[in-house]
Amino acid sequence: MRIFVTGPAGVGKTTLVSRVAREVNRWGYIVGGMITQEVRQRGRRMGFKITALDTGEEGTLAWIGNGRPRIGKYVVHVDELNRVGVSAIRRALTEADLIVIDEIGQMEYMSDEFVRVVGEVLKSEKPLLAAVHRRFADKFRPLGKLYTLSVGNRNGVFSEVRDEVMKELKSLEPK
């Protein structure tokens, strides 16, 4: 099972993925991988942080400033992505019932290690729930089920994705 969620910035991709992860965890399943969240100061987006779902460890994915590599006004911290995000995804490959990757996009693709570990996840049999930047949607569409979020459908999509994930996890349990 591979579920990908895409949509415009701010529509709720991270919220949906995080909510599903919490519910799956509440049901006693192990959830691993990473979540990316924006960091705001005085109402202005300054960058993005990444959090490992299993340990709670945090790192900076990108921040406004000078340096390389960069996407727009953000400098991508590849070392932090590798240390926190890639490590969390690697652990999830062996330890988790559900792998969560939020987000797969341009910033994350600055890391060769990230690209490699996403490939490993896609080759594995582990259930995957991933938020995908809209520019990457066509690349991932043939690899699983792709949901496009909007403000109007996000609650219904949450319920559908949650139910699909839970059905898959229950089917994997020993009888």
Tab-separated table of N, CA and C in Angstrom:
chain	number	residue	atom	x	y	z
A	1	MET	N	0.837	-1.179	0.000
A	1	MET	CA	0.000	0.000	0.000
A	1	MET	C	0.878	1.236	0.000
A	2	ARG	N	0.685	2.063	-0.987
A	2	ARG	CA	1.376	3.349	-1.055
A	2	ARG	C	0.330	4.424	-1.299
A	3	ILE	N	0.238	5.360	-0.368
A	3	ILE	CA	-0.703	6.469	-0.499
A	3	ILE	C	0.099	7.759	-0.527
A	4	PHE	N	-0.158	8.565	-1.550
A	4	PHE	CA	0.490	9.864	-1.700
A	4	PHE	C	-0.585	10.948	-1.626
A	5	VAL	N	-0.265	12.030	-0.922
A	5	VAL	CA	-1.174	13.155	-0.769
A	5	VAL	C	-0.474	14.384	-1.336
A	6	THR	N	-1.171	15.121	-2.186
A	6	THR	CA	-0.606	16.333	-2.759
A	6	THR	C	-1.648	17.443	-2.702
A	7	GLY	N	-1.235	18.639	-3.091
A	7	GLY	CA	-2.144	19.780	-3.105
A	7	GLY	C	-1.346	21.051	-2.933
A	8	PRO	N	-2.019	22.194	-3.042
A	8	PRO	CA	-1.321	23.471	-2.925
A	8	PRO	C	-0.777	23.694	-1.511
A	9	ALA	N	0.190	24.583	-1.407
A	9	ALA	CA	0.769	24.937	-0.104
A	9	ALA	C	-0.333	25.408	0.842
A	10	GLY	N	-0.268	24.939	2.072
A	10	GLY	CA	-1.198	25.394	3.096
A	10	GLY	C	-2.551	24.703	3.105
A	11	VAL	N	-2.754	23.709	2.241
A	11	VAL	CA	-4.064	23.060	2.156
A	11	VAL	C	-4.273	22.025	3.268
A	12	GLY	N	-3.189	21.542	3.868
A	12	GLY	CA	-3.343	20.594	4.971
A	12	GLY	C	-2.706	19.229	4.764
A	13	LYS	N	-1.724	19.132	3.882
A	13	LYS	CA	-1.064	17.840	3.649
A	13	LYS	C	-0.397	17.324	4.922
A	14	THR	N	0.393	18.172	5.558
A	14	THR	CA	1.089	17.765	6.782
A	14	THR	C	0.092	17.461	7.883
A	15	THR	N	-0.947	18.258	7.992
A	15	THR	CA	-1.969	18.012	9.008
A	15	THR	C	-2.616	16.655	8.798
A	16	LEU	N	-2.975	16.330	7.569
A	16	LEU	CA	-3.604	15.053	7.276
A	16	LEU	C	-2.660	13.897	7.617
A	17	VAL	N	-1.431	13.979	7.147
A	17	VAL	CA	-0.460	12.904	7.380
A	17	VAL	C	-0.203	12.741	8.881
A	18	SER	N	-0.063	13.842	9.599
A	18	SER	CA	0.177	13.792	11.048
A	18	SER	C	-1.016	13.197	11.787
A	19	ARG	N	-2.223	13.579	11.404
A	19	ARG	CA	-3.417	13.044	12.057
A	19	ARG	C	-3.547	11.536	11.844
A	20	VAL	N	-3.295	11.090	10.613
A	20	VAL	CA	-3.349	9.651	10.338
A	20	VAL	C	-2.286	8.934	11.166
A	21	ALA	N	-1.072	9.487	11.212
A	21	ALA	CA	0.008	8.871	11.988
A	21	ALA	C	-0.371	8.750	13.463
A	22	ARG	N	-0.961	9.796	14.031
A	22	ARG	CA	-1.378	9.753	15.445
A	22	ARG	C	-2.444	8.680	15.680
A	23	GLU	N	-3.419	8.603	14.783
A	23	GLU	CA	-4.484	7.602	14.951
A	23	GLU	C	-3.926	6.186	14.836
A	24	VAL	N	-3.052	5.962	13.866
A	24	VAL	CA	-2.438	4.642	13.684
A	24	VAL	C	-1.643	4.273	14.940
A	25	ASN	N	-0.912	5.228	15.459
A	25	ASN	CA	-0.136	5.016	16.679
A	25	ASN	C	-1.055	4.699	17.863
A	26	ARG	N	-2.154	5.420	17.944
A	26	ARG	CA	-3.120	5.204	19.026
A	26	ARG	C	-3.699	3.787	18.999
A	27	TRP	N	-3.772	3.201	17.829
A	27	TRP	CA	-4.281	1.837	17.683
A	27	TRP	C	-3.195	0.797	17.972
A	28	GLY	N	-2.017	1.260	18.362
A	28	GLY	CA	-0.970	0.329	18.776
A	28	GLY	C	0.018	-0.072	17.699
A	29	TYR	N	-0.071	0.559	16.552
A	29	TYR	CA	0.890	0.279	15.487
A	29	TYR	C	2.086	1.218	15.623
A	30	ILE	N	3.215	0.782	15.094
A	30	ILE	CA	4.428	1.603	15.151
A	30	ILE	C	4.516	2.430	13.874
A	31	VAL	N	4.614	3.739	14.043
A	31	VAL	CA	4.723	4.667	12.925
A	31	VAL	C	6.125	5.263	12.949
A	32	GLY	N	6.786	5.255	11.795
A	32	GLY	CA	8.118	5.850	11.704
A	32	GLY	C	8.223	6.723	10.477
A	33	GLY	N	9.307	7.481	10.424
A	33	GLY	CA	9.524	8.386	9.304
A	33	GLY	C	9.660	9.805	9.802
A	34	MET	N	9.283	10.763	8.965
A	34	MET	CA	9.506	12.176	9.292
A	34	MET	C	8.339	13.052	8.875
A	35	ILE	N	8.209	14.150	9.611
A	35	ILE	CA	7.217	15.190	9.317
A	35	ILE	C	7.977	16.504	9.126
A	36	THR	N	7.547	17.298	8.158
A	36	THR	CA	8.125	18.620	7.910
A	36	THR	C	7.074	19.672	8.253
A	37	GLN	N	7.479	20.675	9.030
A	37	GLN	CA	6.549	21.751	9.389
A	37	GLN	C	7.219	23.097	9.157
A	38	GLU	N	6.399	24.069	8.773
A	38	GLU	CA	6.951	25.411	8.595
A	38	GLU	C	7.194	26.048	9.960
A	39	VAL	N	8.179	26.934	9.986
A	39	VAL	CA	8.499	27.688	11.197
A	39	VAL	C	8.198	29.152	10.895
A	40	ARG	N	7.352	29.741	11.733
A	40	ARG	CA	6.962	31.144	11.547
A	40	ARG	C	7.453	31.977	12.710
A	41	GLN	N	7.860	33.191	12.391
A	41	GLN	CA	8.222	34.169	13.408
A	41	GLN	C	7.484	35.458	13.077
A	42	ARG	N	6.725	35.949	14.041
A	42	ARG	CA	5.915	37.158	13.851
A	42	ARG	C	5.068	37.073	12.584
A	43	GLY	N	4.479	35.899	12.359
A	43	GLY	CA	3.575	35.717	11.230
A	43	GLY	C	4.255	35.479	9.895
A	44	ARG	N	5.562	35.452	9.861
A	44	ARG	CA	6.300	35.303	8.603
A	44	ARG	C	7.006	33.949	8.579
A	45	ARG	N	6.862	33.217	7.473
A	45	ARG	CA	7.527	31.921	7.366
A	45	ARG	C	9.027	32.141	7.191
A	46	MET	N	9.776	31.548	8.115
A	46	MET	CA	11.236	31.698	8.108
A	46	MET	C	11.945	30.455	7.574
A	47	GLY	N	11.269	29.311	7.674
A	47	GLY	CA	11.894	28.073	7.231
A	47	GLY	C	11.046	26.874	7.560
A	48	PHE	N	11.716	25.727	7.594
A	48	PHE	CA	11.036	24.461	7.821
A	48	PHE	C	11.867	23.593	8.750
A	49	LYS	N	11.177	22.907	9.654
A	49	LYS	CA	11.867	21.955	10.520
A	49	LYS	C	11.380	20.548	10.185
A	50	ILE	N	12.234	19.576	10.487
A	50	ILE	CA	11.868	18.180	10.310
A	50	ILE	C	11.882	17.514	11.671
A	51	THR	N	10.958	16.578	11.857
A	51	THR	CA	10.849	15.849	13.119
A	51	THR	C	10.772	14.360	12.829
A	52	ALA	N	11.600	13.590	13.524
A	52	ALA	CA	11.548	12.130	13.438
A	52	ALA	C	10.353	11.659	14.261
A	53	LEU	N	9.484	10.874	13.661
A	53	LEU	CA	8.266	10.438	14.351
A	53	LEU	C	8.544	9.479	15.495
A	54	ASP	N	9.611	8.704	15.407
A	54	ASP	CA	9.871	7.709	16.458
A	54	ASP	C	10.579	8.296	17.673
A	55	THR	N	11.474	9.252	17.465
A	55	THR	CA	12.273	9.775	18.585
A	55	THR	C	11.900	11.198	18.983
A	56	GLY	N	11.203	11.930	18.087
A	56	GLY	CA	10.900	13.335	18.345
A	56	GLY	C	12.072	14.254	18.060
A	57	GLU	N	13.189	13.696	17.600
A	57	GLU	CA	14.363	14.516	17.273
A	57	GLU	C	14.003	15.503	16.171
A	58	GLU	N	14.523	16.722	16.290
A	58	GLU	CA	14.223	17.765	15.309
A	58	GLU	C	15.495	18.281	14.652
A	59	GLY	N	15.331	18.803	13.457
A	59	GLY	CA	16.415	19.441	12.729
A	59	GLY	C	15.828	20.489	11.808
A	60	THR	N	16.682	21.319	11.267
A	60	THR	CA	16.259	22.357	10.332
A	60	THR	C	16.400	21.828	8.915
A	61	LEU	N	15.303	21.840	8.178
A	61	LEU	CA	15.354	21.446	6.773
A	61	LEU	C	15.844	22.612	5.920
A	62	ALA	N	15.284	23.785	6.148
A	62	ALA	CA	15.640	24.949	5.330
A	62	ALA	C	15.346	26.219	6.119
A	63	TRP	N	16.104	27.282	5.803
A	63	TRP	CA	15.943	28.556	6.490
A	63	TRP	C	16.277	29.673	5.524
A	64	ILE	N	15.606	30.808	5.696
A	64	ILE	CA	15.908	31.979	4.877
A	64	ILE	C	17.356	32.387	5.133
A	65	GLY	N	18.070	32.690	4.067
A	65	GLY	CA	19.439	33.146	4.253
A	65	GLY	C	20.279	32.965	3.012
A	66	ASN	N	21.571	33.170	3.206
A	66	ASN	CA	22.527	33.012	2.112
A	66	ASN	C	23.236	31.682	2.252
A	67	GLY	N	23.521	31.064	1.139
A	67	GLY	CA	24.230	29.800	1.145
A	67	GLY	C	23.707	28.881	0.056
A	68	ARG	N	24.260	27.720	0.022
A	68	ARG	CA	23.912	26.707	-0.976
A	68	ARG	C	23.802	25.369	-0.291
A	69	PRO	N	23.031	24.460	-0.812
A	69	PRO	CA	22.088	24.627	-1.919
A	69	PRO	C	20.860	25.411	-1.456
A	70	ARG	N	20.153	25.942	-2.417
A	70	ARG	CA	18.989	26.748	-2.060
A	70	ARG	C	17.825	26.470	-3.000
A	71	ILE	N	16.647	26.698	-2.465
A	71	ILE	CA	15.392	26.673	-3.225
A	71	ILE	C	14.736	28.010	-2.919
A	72	GLY	N	14.650	28.865	-3.919
A	72	GLY	CA	14.094	30.203	-3.699
A	72	GLY	C	14.914	30.939	-2.658
A	73	LYS	N	14.248	31.451	-1.626
A	73	LYS	CA	14.949	32.215	-0.590
A	73	LYS	C	15.476	31.342	0.538
A	74	TYR	N	15.251	30.022	0.443
A	74	TYR	CA	15.626	29.114	1.529
A	74	TYR	C	16.922	28.364	1.233
A	75	VAL	N	17.790	28.314	2.235
A	75	VAL	CA	18.992	27.486	2.171
A	75	VAL	C	18.612	26.124	2.738
A	76	VAL	N	18.863	25.079	1.981
A	76	VAL	CA	18.521	23.723	2.403
A	76	VAL	C	19.666	23.148	3.227
A	77	HIS	N	19.330	22.635	4.402
A	77	HIS	CA	20.317	22.051	5.323
A	77	HIS	C	20.345	20.537	5.099
A	78	VAL	N	21.077	20.117	4.059
A	78	VAL	CA	21.120	18.710	3.669
A	78	VAL	C	21.637	17.847	4.817
A	79	ASP	N	22.630	18.353	5.561
A	79	ASP	CA	23.189	17.580	6.674
A	79	ASP	C	22.123	17.279	7.731
A	80	GLU	N	21.259	18.249	8.024
A	80	GLU	CA	20.186	18.052	9.008
A	80	GLU	C	19.127	17.087	8.481
A	81	LEU	N	18.804	17.218	7.205
A	81	LEU	CA	17.840	16.304	6.593
A	81	LEU	C	18.364	14.874	6.681
A	82	ASN	N	19.640	14.680	6.387
A	82	ASN	CA	20.220	13.339	6.457
A	82	ASN	C	20.251	12.831	7.896
A	83	ARG	N	20.665	13.694	8.816
A	83	ARG	CA	20.821	13.288	10.216
A	83	ARG	C	19.474	12.910	10.844
A	84	VAL	N	18.460	13.736	10.617
A	84	VAL	CA	17.166	13.508	11.270
A	84	VAL	C	16.208	12.728	10.368
A	85	GLY	N	15.945	13.253	9.186
A	85	GLY	CA	14.920	12.671	8.315
A	85	GLY	C	15.299	11.342	7.703
A	86	VAL	N	16.458	11.296	7.054
A	86	VAL	CA	16.872	10.054	6.407
A	86	VAL	C	17.068	8.957	7.447
A	87	SER	N	17.670	9.305	8.583
A	87	SER	CA	17.861	8.305	9.651
A	87	SER	C	16.523	7.764	10.143
A	88	ALA	N	15.535	8.641	10.301
A	88	ALA	CA	14.210	8.211	10.758
A	88	ALA	C	13.543	7.284	9.741
A	89	ILE	N	13.686	7.597	8.464
A	89	ILE	CA	13.094	6.748	7.424
A	89	ILE	C	13.802	5.387	7.392
A	90	ARG	N	15.114	5.390	7.541
A	90	ARG	CA	15.865	4.111	7.576
A	90	ARG	C	15.409	3.241	8.744
A	91	ARG	N	15.244	3.847	9.914
A	91	ARG	CA	14.760	3.083	11.071
A	91	ARG	C	13.354	2.534	10.798
A	92	ALA	N	12.520	3.359	10.168
A	92	ALA	CA	11.145	2.938	9.877
A	92	ALA	C	11.116	1.723	8.952
A	93	LEU	N	12.078	1.624	8.057
A	93	LEU	CA	12.125	0.484	7.142
A	93	LEU	C	12.244	-0.839	7.892
A	94	THR	N	12.898	-0.824	9.043
A	94	THR	CA	13.068	-2.075	9.792
A	94	THR	C	12.142	-2.177	11.000
A	95	GLU	N	11.719	-1.044	11.571
A	95	GLU	CA	11.021	-1.081	12.858
A	95	GLU	C	9.537	-0.737	12.805
A	96	ALA	N	9.092	-0.018	11.786
A	96	ALA	CA	7.731	0.530	11.795
A	96	ALA	C	6.740	-0.342	11.032
A	97	ASP	N	5.481	-0.213	11.412
A	97	ASP	CA	4.386	-0.836	10.671
A	97	ASP	C	3.957	0.054	9.503
A	98	LEU	N	4.097	1.368	9.679
A	98	LEU	CA	3.735	2.352	8.658
A	98	LEU	C	4.869	3.360	8.535
A	99	ILE	N	5.309	3.604	7.300
A	99	ILE	CA	6.325	4.618	7.038
A	99	ILE	C	5.622	5.889	6.575
A	100	VAL	N	5.989	7.012	7.207
A	100	VAL	CA	5.442	8.316	6.845
A	100	VAL	C	6.591	9.187	6.351
A	101	ILE	N	6.394	9.803	5.186
A	101	ILE	CA	7.380	10.753	4.658
A	101	ILE	C	6.640	12.031	4.281
A	102	ASP	N	6.931	13.088	5.016
A	102	ASP	CA	6.338	14.401	4.754
A	102	ASP	C	7.482	15.400	4.773
A	103	GLU	N	7.904	15.821	3.686
A	103	GLU	CA	7.312	15.849	2.365
A	103	GLU	C	8.350	15.321	1.389
A	104	ILE	N	7.898	14.917	0.224
A	104	ILE	CA	8.805	14.591	-0.875
A	104	ILE	C	8.692	15.758	-1.846
A	105	GLY	N	9.768	16.548	-1.926
A	105	GLY	CA	9.738	17.738	-2.770
A	105	GLY	C	11.135	18.192	-3.139
A	106	GLN	N	11.204	19.387	-3.686
A	106	GLN	CA	12.471	19.922	-4.194
A	106	GLN	C	13.539	20.036	-3.120
A	107	MET	N	13.169	20.532	-1.951
A	107	MET	CA	14.159	20.702	-0.885
A	107	MET	C	14.750	19.354	-0.488
A	108	GLU	N	13.878	18.376	-0.290
A	108	GLU	CA	14.332	17.052	0.130
A	108	GLU	C	15.189	16.392	-0.947
A	109	TYR	N	14.879	16.652	-2.200
A	109	TYR	CA	15.633	16.047	-3.294
A	109	TYR	C	17.026	16.654	-3.467
A	110	MET	N	17.376	17.654	-2.666
A	110	MET	CA	18.749	18.162	-2.642
A	110	MET	C	19.697	17.138	-1.997
A	111	SER	N	19.117	16.181	-1.262
A	111	SER	CA	19.902	15.157	-0.577
A	111	SER	C	19.895	13.856	-1.373
A	112	ASP	N	21.073	13.418	-1.810
A	112	ASP	CA	21.182	12.128	-2.492
A	112	ASP	C	20.753	10.994	-1.563
A	113	GLU	N	21.060	11.137	-0.273
A	113	GLU	CA	20.679	10.106	0.702
A	113	GLU	C	19.163	9.999	0.806
A	114	PHE	N	18.481	11.143	0.780
A	114	PHE	CA	17.016	11.143	0.830
A	114	PHE	C	16.455	10.424	-0.397
A	115	VAL	N	16.960	10.771	-1.571
A	115	VAL	CA	16.498	10.146	-2.810
A	115	VAL	C	16.705	8.634	-2.729
A	116	ARG	N	17.868	8.225	-2.214
A	116	ARG	CA	18.183	6.802	-2.092
A	116	ARG	C	17.214	6.088	-1.139
A	117	VAL	N	16.961	6.691	0.028
A	117	VAL	CA	16.103	6.026	1.010
A	117	VAL	C	14.640	5.978	0.535
A	118	VAL	N	14.189	6.991	-0.192
A	118	VAL	CA	12.838	6.933	-0.770
A	118	VAL	C	12.752	5.767	-1.755
A	119	GLY	N	13.801	5.570	-2.540
A	119	GLY	CA	13.846	4.420	-3.448
A	119	GLY	C	13.767	3.101	-2.696
A	120	GLU	N	14.460	3.015	-1.564
A	120	GLU	CA	14.418	1.796	-0.746
A	120	GLU	C	13.004	1.562	-0.206
A	121	VAL	N	12.357	2.623	0.237
A	121	VAL	CA	10.984	2.505	0.748
A	121	VAL	C	10.062	2.008	-0.361
A	122	LEU	N	10.207	2.569	-1.555
A	122	LEU	CA	9.337	2.187	-2.664
A	122	LEU	C	9.567	0.736	-3.092
A	123	LYS	N	10.750	0.203	-2.869
A	123	LYS	CA	11.037	-1.202	-3.197
A	123	LYS	C	10.570	-2.148	-2.093
A	124	SER	N	10.343	-1.623	-0.906
A	124	SER	CA	9.951	-2.459	0.232
A	124	SER	C	8.468	-2.792	0.171
A	125	GLU	N	8.063	-3.701	1.018
A	125	GLU	CA	6.656	-4.088	1.124
A	125	GLU	C	5.931	-3.293	2.210
A	126	LYS	N	6.647	-2.398	2.893
A	126	LYS	CA	6.055	-1.644	4.007
A	126	LYS	C	5.005	-0.663	3.508
A	127	PRO	N	3.888	-0.548	4.217
A	127	PRO	CA	2.900	0.480	3.882
A	127	PRO	C	3.515	1.882	4.005
A	128	LEU	N	3.168	2.743	3.059
A	128	LEU	CA	3.732	4.097	2.988
A	128	LEU	C	2.617	5.124	2.867
A	129	LEU	N	2.752	6.185	3.660
A	129	LEU	CA	1.906	7.369	3.530
A	129	LEU	C	2.848	8.552	3.365
A	130	ALA	N	2.753	9.251	2.239
A	130	ALA	CA	3.683	10.348	1.969
A	130	ALA	C	2.958	11.559	1.408
A	131	ALA	N	3.391	12.736	1.868
A	131	ALA	CA	2.958	13.992	1.252
A	131	ALA	C	3.952	14.303	0.143
A	132	VAL	N	3.432	14.663	-1.010
A	132	VAL	CA	4.260	14.899	-2.184
A	132	VAL	C	3.993	16.316	-2.688
A	133	HIS	N	5.070	17.075	-2.897
A	133	HIS	CA	4.924	18.418	-3.475
A	133	HIS	C	4.210	18.294	-4.816
A	134	ARG	N	3.364	19.250	-5.121
A	134	ARG	CA	2.540	19.147	-6.334
A	134	ARG	C	3.377	19.001	-7.604
A	135	ARG	N	4.604	19.534	-7.620
A	135	ARG	CA	5.469	19.384	-8.800
A	135	ARG	C	5.976	17.951	-8.958
A	136	PHE	N	5.864	17.146	-7.902
A	136	PHE	CA	6.324	15.758	-7.941
A	136	PHE	C	5.159	14.777	-8.098
A	137	ALA	N	3.938	15.288	-8.128
A	137	ALA	CA	2.753	14.420	-8.126
A	137	ALA	C	2.747	13.447	-9.307
A	138	ASP	N	3.046	13.936	-10.503
A	138	ASP	CA	3.002	13.054	-11.679
A	138	ASP	C	4.047	11.947	-11.610
A	139	LYS	N	5.163	12.223	-10.961
A	139	LYS	CA	6.221	11.221	-10.810
A	139	LYS	C	5.766	10.077	-9.901
A	140	PHE	N	4.969	10.393	-8.870
A	140	PHE	CA	4.558	9.386	-7.895
A	140	PHE	C	3.190	8.774	-8.174
A	141	ARG	N	2.403	9.413	-9.027
A	141	ARG	CA	1.050	8.929	-9.345
A	141	ARG	C	1.040	7.452	-9.748
A	142	PRO	N	1.957	6.988	-10.622
A	142	PRO	CA	1.893	5.574	-11.024
A	142	PRO	C	2.370	4.594	-9.938
A	143	LEU	N	2.911	5.106	-8.849
A	143	LEU	CA	3.522	4.241	-7.835
A	143	LEU	C	2.577	3.889	-6.688
A	144	GLY	N	1.373	4.441	-6.709
A	144	GLY	CA	0.423	4.174	-5.626
A	144	GLY	C	-0.848	4.957	-5.877
A	145	LYS	N	-1.585	5.188	-4.819
A	145	LYS	CA	-2.829	5.963	-4.914
A	145	LYS	C	-2.518	7.411	-4.546
A	146	LEU	N	-2.895	8.336	-5.406
A	146	LEU	CA	-2.614	9.759	-5.192
A	146	LEU	C	-3.909	10.506	-4.905
A	147	TYR	N	-3.939	11.200	-3.774
A	147	TYR	CA	-5.059	12.059	-3.411
A	147	TYR	C	-4.619	13.502	-3.573
A	148	THR	N	-5.452	14.326	-4.211
A	148	THR	CA	-5.182	15.751	-4.321
A	148	THR	C	-6.112	16.479	-3.352
A	149	LEU	N	-5.503	17.118	-2.352
A	149	LEU	CA	-6.282	17.800	-1.316
A	149	LEU	C	-6.734	19.180	-1.764
A	150	SER	N	-7.892	19.551	-1.272
A	150	SER	CA	-8.384	20.920	-1.397
A	150	SER	C	-9.023	21.254	-0.057
A	151	VAL	N	-9.315	22.522	0.169
A	151	VAL	CA	-9.983	22.908	1.403
A	151	VAL	C	-11.331	22.190	1.508
A	152	GLY	N	-11.996	21.997	0.381
A	152	GLY	CA	-13.318	21.374	0.384
A	152	GLY	C	-13.319	19.874	0.632
A	153	ASN	N	-12.249	19.179	0.280
A	153	ASN	CA	-12.283	17.722	0.399
A	153	ASN	C	-11.380	17.152	1.490
A	154	ARG	N	-10.613	17.995	2.172
A	154	ARG	CA	-9.567	17.456	3.055
A	154	ARG	C	-10.095	16.625	4.216
A	155	ASN	N	-11.256	16.940	4.766
A	155	ASN	CA	-11.791	16.114	5.857
A	155	ASN	C	-12.235	14.746	5.351
A	156	GLY	N	-12.873	14.718	4.200
A	156	GLY	CA	-13.280	13.445	3.605
A	156	GLY	C	-12.084	12.602	3.198
A	157	VAL	N	-11.054	13.254	2.653
A	157	VAL	CA	-9.845	12.524	2.260
A	157	VAL	C	-9.155	11.965	3.501
A	158	PHE	N	-9.134	12.740	4.592
A	158	PHE	CA	-8.538	12.231	5.834
A	158	PHE	C	-9.206	10.927	6.244
A	159	SER	N	-10.520	10.915	6.286
A	159	SER	CA	-11.257	9.711	6.700
A	159	SER	C	-10.969	8.536	5.772
A	160	GLU	N	-10.944	8.811	4.481
A	160	GLU	CA	-10.693	7.756	3.498
A	160	GLU	C	-9.275	7.195	3.641
A	161	VAL	N	-8.292	8.072	3.786
A	161	VAL	CA	-6.898	7.636	3.928
A	161	VAL	C	-6.724	6.867	5.236
A	162	ARG	N	-7.264	7.402	6.324
A	162	ARG	CA	-7.164	6.717	7.622
A	162	ARG	C	-7.746	5.318	7.534
A	163	ASP	N	-8.932	5.205	6.949
A	163	ASP	CA	-9.588	3.903	6.852
A	163	ASP	C	-8.783	2.940	5.978
A	164	GLU	N	-8.230	3.455	4.893
A	164	GLU	CA	-7.435	2.617	3.988
A	164	GLU	C	-6.158	2.121	4.688
A	165	VAL	N	-5.497	2.996	5.427
A	165	VAL	CA	-4.288	2.621	6.150
A	165	VAL	C	-4.612	1.582	7.223
A	166	MET	N	-5.668	1.809	7.989
A	166	MET	CA	-6.026	0.877	9.059
A	166	MET	C	-6.410	-0.489	8.492
A	167	LYS	N	-7.137	-0.502	7.388
A	167	LYS	CA	-7.518	-1.769	6.754
A	167	LYS	C	-6.268	-2.532	6.324
A	168	GLU	N	-5.312	-1.836	5.739
A	168	GLU	CA	-4.060	-2.461	5.302
A	168	GLU	C	-3.283	-3.023	6.503
A	169	LEU	N	-3.149	-2.236	7.562
A	169	LEU	CA	-2.387	-2.688	8.720
A	169	LEU	C	-3.061	-3.895	9.390
A	170	LYS	N	-4.375	-3.869	9.478
A	170	LYS	CA	-5.091	-5.007	10.079
A	170	LYS	C	-4.926	-6.264	9.222
A	171	SER	N	-4.847	-6.111	7.903
A	171	SER	CA	-4.701	-7.267	7.014
A	171	SER	C	-3.310	-7.891	7.142
A	172	LEU	N	-2.350	-7.136	7.636
A	172	LEU	CA	-0.976	-7.632	7.787
A	172	LEU	C	-0.764	-8.354	9.100
A	173	GLU	N	-1.732	-8.236	10.032
A	173	GLU	CA	-1.600	-8.890	11.337
A	173	GLU	C	-1.708	-10.392	11.171
A	174	PRO	N	-0.928	-11.136	11.983
A	174	PRO	CA	-1.067	-12.610	11.936
A	174	PRO	C	-2.460	-13.001	12.421
A	175	LYS	N	-3.021	-13.983	11.772
A	175	LYS	CA	-4.372	-14.434	12.134
A	175	LYS	C	-4.335	-15.298	13.384
